PDB file of C-alpha atoms in Angstrom:
ATOM      1  CA  MET W   1      -3.678  -3.760 -24.803  1.00 74.00           C
ATOM      2  CA  TYR W   2      -0.099  -4.827 -24.075  1.00 72.00           C
ATOM      3  CA  GLN W   3       1.297  -1.306 -24.189  1.00 77.00           C
ATOM      4  CA  GLY W   4      -1.571  -0.066 -22.027  1.00 81.00           C
ATOM      5  CA  PHE W   5      -0.735  -2.622 -19.345  1.00 82.00           C
ATOM      6  CA  GLY W   6       2.795  -1.248 -19.189  1.00 83.00           C
ATOM      7  CA  ARG W   7       1.415   2.131 -18.137  1.00 84.00           C
ATOM      8  CA  LEU W   8      -0.898   0.819 -15.391  1.00 86.00           C
ATOM      9  CA  ASP W   9       0.096   0.826 -11.749  1.00 88.00           C
ATOM     10  CA  PHE W  10      -0.514  -2.472  -9.980  1.00 90.00           C
ATOM     11  CA  ASP W  11      -3.283  -1.002  -7.796  1.00 89.00           C
ATOM     12  CA  VAL W  12      -5.148   0.351 -10.816  1.00 90.00           C
ATOM     13  CA  PHE W  13      -4.639  -2.957 -12.635  1.00 89.00           C
ATOM     14  CA  LEU W  14      -5.949  -4.932  -9.648  1.00 90.00           C
ATOM     15  CA  ASN W  15      -9.052  -2.747  -9.293  1.00 89.00           C
ATOM     16  CA  ARG W  16      -9.831  -2.998 -12.981  1.00 89.00           C
ATOM     17  CA  TYR W  17      -9.144  -6.714 -13.657  1.00 88.00           C
ATOM     18  CA  TRP W  18      -9.564  -8.583 -10.349  1.00 89.00           C
ATOM     19  CA  GLY W  19     -13.109  -9.774 -11.141  1.00 84.00           C
ATOM     20  CA  GLU W  20     -12.333 -10.802 -14.697  1.00 83.00           C
ATOM     21  CA  ARG W  21     -12.868 -14.439 -15.646  1.00 83.00           C
ATOM     22  CA  ASP W  22      -9.329 -14.927 -17.006  1.00 84.00           C
ATOM     23  CA  PHE W  23      -7.446 -12.910 -14.380  1.00 89.00           C
ATOM     24  CA  GLY W  24      -4.309 -15.076 -14.662  1.00 87.00           C
ATOM     25  CA  PHE W  25      -3.897 -14.130 -18.304  1.00 86.00           C
ATOM     26  CA  TYR W  26      -4.260 -10.429 -17.584  1.00 88.00           C
ATOM     27  CA  LEU W  27      -1.792 -10.683 -14.701  1.00 90.00           C
ATOM     28  CA  THR W  28       0.728 -12.449 -16.926  1.00 87.00           C
ATOM     29  CA  TYR W  29       0.279  -9.803 -19.603  1.00 87.00           C
ATOM     30  CA  TRP W  30       0.681  -7.003 -17.051  1.00 90.00           C
ATOM     31  CA  LEU W  31       3.875  -8.583 -15.703  1.00 90.00           C
ATOM     32  CA  MET W  32       5.325  -9.048 -19.191  1.00 90.00           C
ATOM     33  CA  ALA W  33       4.413  -5.493 -20.202  1.00 90.00           C
ATOM     34  CA  ASN W  34       6.147  -4.062 -17.152  1.00 91.00           C
ATOM     35  CA  ILE W  35       9.268  -6.187 -17.569  1.00 91.00           C
ATOM     36  CA  ILE W  36       9.609  -6.017 -21.369  1.00 90.00           C
ATOM     37  CA  PRO W  37       7.720  -3.024 -22.830  1.00 84.00           C
ATOM     38  CA  TRP W  38       8.412  -3.992 -26.457  1.00 87.00           C
ATOM     39  CA  SER W  39       4.953  -4.420 -28.049  1.00 85.00           C
ATOM     40  CA  GLN W  40       6.033  -7.334 -30.287  1.00 86.00           C
ATOM     41  CA  PHE W  41       7.292  -9.411 -27.345  1.00 89.00           C
ATOM     42  CA  PRO W  42       4.020 -11.308 -26.659  1.00 85.00           C
ATOM     43  CA  ILE W  43       3.926 -12.609 -30.220  1.00 84.00           C
ATOM     44  CA  TYR W  44       7.451 -14.019 -30.043  1.00 87.00           C
ATOM     45  CA  PHE W  45       7.051 -15.280 -26.483  1.00 88.00           C
ATOM     46  CA  ILE W  46       3.775 -17.100 -27.117  1.00 86.00           C
ATOM     47  CA  THR W  47       5.089 -18.595 -30.369  1.00 85.00           C
ATOM     48  CA  ALA W  48       8.221 -19.875 -28.653  1.00 89.00           C
ATOM     49  CA  LEU W  49       6.252 -21.206 -25.683  1.00 88.00           C
ATOM     50  CA  PHE W  50       3.781 -23.016 -27.912  1.00 87.00           C
ATOM     51  CA  VAL W  51       6.461 -24.576 -30.123  1.00 87.00           C
ATOM     52  CA  VAL W  52       8.691 -25.683 -27.232  1.00 91.00           C
ATOM     53  CA  VAL W  53       5.876 -27.140 -25.122  1.00 91.00           C
ATOM     54  CA  THR W  54       4.153 -28.831 -28.069  1.00 87.00           C
ATOM     55  CA  PHE W  55       7.359 -30.337 -29.457  1.00 89.00           C
ATOM     56  CA  ARG W  56       8.306 -31.561 -25.972  1.00 90.00           C
ATOM     57  CA  PHE W  57       4.872 -33.144 -25.594  1.00 89.00           C
ATOM     58  CA  ILE W  58       5.159 -34.830 -29.009  1.00 89.00           C
ATOM     59  CA  TYR W  59       8.679 -36.063 -28.239  1.00 89.00           C
ATOM     60  CA  LYS W  60       7.692 -37.591 -24.889  1.00 89.00           C
ATOM     61  CA  ASN W  61       4.335 -39.091 -25.892  1.00 89.00           C
ATOM     62  CA  THR W  62       4.560 -40.347 -29.479  1.00 88.00           C
ATOM     63  CA  ASN W  63       6.701 -42.774 -31.409  1.00 87.00           C
ATOM     64  CA  ALA W  64       6.221 -41.224 -34.847  1.00 83.00           C
ATOM     65  CA  THR W  65       7.145 -37.576 -34.350  1.00 81.00           C
ATOM     66  CA  LEU W  66       6.768 -36.380 -37.930  1.00 85.00           C
ATOM     67  CA  ILE W  67       3.013 -36.973 -38.215  1.00 85.00           C
ATOM     68  CA  PRO W  68       1.987 -34.940 -35.126  1.00 86.00           C
ATOM     69  CA  VAL W  69       4.230 -32.057 -36.205  1.00 83.00           C
ATOM     70  CA  LEU W  70       2.687 -32.065 -39.677  1.00 84.00           C
ATOM     71  CA  VAL W  71      -0.810 -32.233 -38.180  1.00 82.00           C
ATOM     72  CA  MET W  72      -0.018 -29.294 -35.900  1.00 80.00           C
ATOM     73  CA  PHE W  73       1.037 -27.135 -38.834  1.00 78.00           C
ATOM     74  CA  ALA W  74      -1.373 -28.456 -41.484  1.00 81.00           C
ATOM     75  CA  PHE W  75      -4.666 -28.313 -39.594  1.00 80.00           C
ATOM     76  CA  GLY W  76      -4.339 -24.770 -38.334  1.00 75.00           C
ATOM     77  CA  ALA W  77      -3.512 -25.362 -34.673  1.00 73.00           C
ATOM     78  CA  PHE W  78      -0.335 -23.327 -34.981  1.00 74.00           C
ATOM     79  CA  SER W  79      -1.980 -20.340 -36.658  1.00 76.00           C
ATOM     80  CA  PHE W  80      -4.941 -20.455 -34.279  1.00 77.00           C
ATOM     81  CA  TYR W  81      -2.742 -20.338 -31.194  1.00 72.00           C
ATOM     82  CA  MET W  82      -0.756 -17.435 -32.572  1.00 70.00           C
ATOM     83  CA  ALA W  83      -3.991 -15.422 -32.545  1.00 72.00           C
ATOM     84  CA  ALA W  84      -5.601 -16.890 -29.409  1.00 79.00           C
ATOM     85  CA  TYR W  85      -3.146 -15.949 -26.680  1.00 80.00           C
ATOM     86  CA  ARG W  86      -5.263 -16.908 -23.669  1.00 83.00           C
ATOM     87  CA  GLN W  87      -6.073 -20.340 -25.072  1.00 87.00           C
ATOM     88  CA  CYS W  88      -2.431 -20.866 -26.035  1.00 85.00           C
ATOM     89  CA  PHE W  89      -1.188 -20.118 -22.526  1.00 87.00           C
ATOM     90  CA  ALA W  90      -3.799 -22.438 -21.034  1.00 89.00           C
ATOM     91  CA  MET W  91      -3.093 -25.228 -23.510  1.00 89.00           C
ATOM     92  CA  CYS W  92       0.653 -25.048 -22.858  1.00 89.00           C
ATOM     93  CA  LEU W  93       0.050 -25.365 -19.119  1.00 91.00           C
ATOM     94  CA  CYS W  94      -2.253 -28.346 -19.732  1.00 92.00           C
ATOM     95  CA  LEU W  95       0.389 -30.087 -21.843  1.00 91.00           C
ATOM     96  CA  ILE W  96       2.955 -29.580 -19.103  1.00 92.00           C
ATOM     97  CA  ALA W  97       0.427 -30.865 -16.537  1.00 93.00           C
ATOM     98  CA  PHE W  98      -0.033 -34.023 -18.586  1.00 92.00           C
ATOM     99  CA  GLU W  99       3.485 -35.141 -17.681  1.00 91.00           C
ATOM    100  CA  PHE W 100       2.575 -34.865 -13.991  1.00 91.00           C
ATOM    101  CA  ALA W 101      -0.667 -36.755 -14.575  1.00 90.00           C
ATOM    102  CA  LYS W 102       1.406 -39.790 -15.554  1.00 89.00           C
ATOM    103  CA  LYS W 103       3.174 -39.800 -12.151  1.00 86.00           C
ATOM    104  CA  ARG W 104       1.682 -41.502  -9.104  1.00 82.00           C
ATOM    105  CA  GLY W 105       1.109 -40.035  -5.654  1.00 79.00           C
ATOM    106  CA  LEU W 106       1.534 -36.478  -4.437  1.00 81.00           C
ATOM    107  CA  ARG W 107       4.463 -35.901  -6.788  1.00 81.00           C
ATOM    108  CA  GLY W 108       1.950 -36.150  -9.619  1.00 84.00           C
ATOM    109  CA  ILE W 109      -1.345 -34.795  -8.370  1.00 88.00           C
ATOM    110  CA  LEU W 110      -0.144 -31.630  -6.607  1.00 91.00           C
ATOM    111  CA  PRO W 111       1.792 -30.152  -9.565  1.00 92.00           C
ATOM    112  CA  TYR W 112      -0.989 -31.339 -11.884  1.00 93.00           C
ATOM    113  CA  ALA W 113      -3.652 -29.574  -9.805  1.00 93.00           C
ATOM    114  CA  ALA W 114      -1.556 -26.397  -9.548  1.00 93.00           C
ATOM    115  CA  LEU W 115      -0.927 -26.273 -13.301  1.00 93.00           C
ATOM    116  CA  ILE W 116      -4.580 -26.925 -14.129  1.00 94.00           C
ATOM    117  CA  TYR W 117      -5.602 -24.188 -11.706  1.00 92.00           C
ATOM    118  CA  LEU W 118      -3.196 -21.773 -13.415  1.00 91.00           C
ATOM    119  CA  ALA W 119      -4.499 -22.882 -16.812  1.00 92.00           C
ATOM    120  CA  THR W 120      -8.097 -22.168 -15.785  1.00 92.00           C
ATOM    121  CA  THR W 121      -7.066 -18.674 -14.689  1.00 89.00           C
ATOM    122  CA  MET W 122      -5.647 -18.180 -18.188  1.00 88.00           C
ATOM    123  CA  HIS W 123      -8.744 -19.523 -19.950  1.00 89.00           C
ATOM    124  CA  ILE W 124     -11.725 -21.152 -18.280  1.00 88.00           C
ATOM    125  CA  SER W 125     -12.151 -23.731 -21.044  1.00 87.00           C
ATOM    126  CA  SER W 126      -9.110 -25.608 -19.749  1.00 89.00           C
ATOM    127  CA  ILE W 127     -11.325 -26.961 -16.974  1.00 90.00           C
ATOM    128  CA  VAL W 128     -12.143 -29.811 -19.366  1.00 91.00           C
ATOM    129  CA  PHE W 129      -8.584 -31.068 -18.812  1.00 90.00           C
ATOM    130  CA  ILE W 130      -9.294 -31.984 -15.153  1.00 90.00           C
ATOM    131  CA  PRO W 131     -10.487 -35.558 -15.922  1.00 91.00           C
ATOM    132  CA  VAL W 132      -7.251 -36.320 -17.801  1.00 91.00           C
ATOM    133  CA  TYR W 133      -5.545 -37.144 -14.500  1.00 89.00           C
ATOM    134  CA  PHE W 134      -8.058 -39.919 -13.901  1.00 88.00           C
ATOM    135  CA  LEU W 135      -8.195 -41.046 -17.539  1.00 90.00           C
ATOM    136  CA  VAL W 136      -4.443 -41.633 -17.534  1.00 88.00           C
ATOM    137  CA  ARG W 137      -4.973 -44.141 -14.716  1.00 80.00           C
ATOM    138  CA  ILE W 138      -7.393 -46.268 -16.772  1.00 80.00           C
TER     139      ILE W 138
END
């Protein structure tokens, strides 16, 4: 799929994928394939993105950092997200959005809403993260 995206013109890509449910993911893949045509790049990129965003989230939101890291590796979250690219992209955006959910006013809600919108274009299941903004306020 990745190598095929590198051969598609943008007009052909748009006609073929515009109506797809997870258009944001396909657009990201198309952009990556046209910038870096190496077929192994998505695996390394998604792994690095997942590890950096997850470790940052753990560092900022927990006191005991060892336990969440062990849970991430022991219960299969890491291996699942290395196979589920769309979900991984969406989850990383949701974790970044969480930091904005903790802020008050427009400085919090606008970036939060933008990141959640991007996450839902990556994978529609991230729509369940919308109430987190309001749950943080409780």
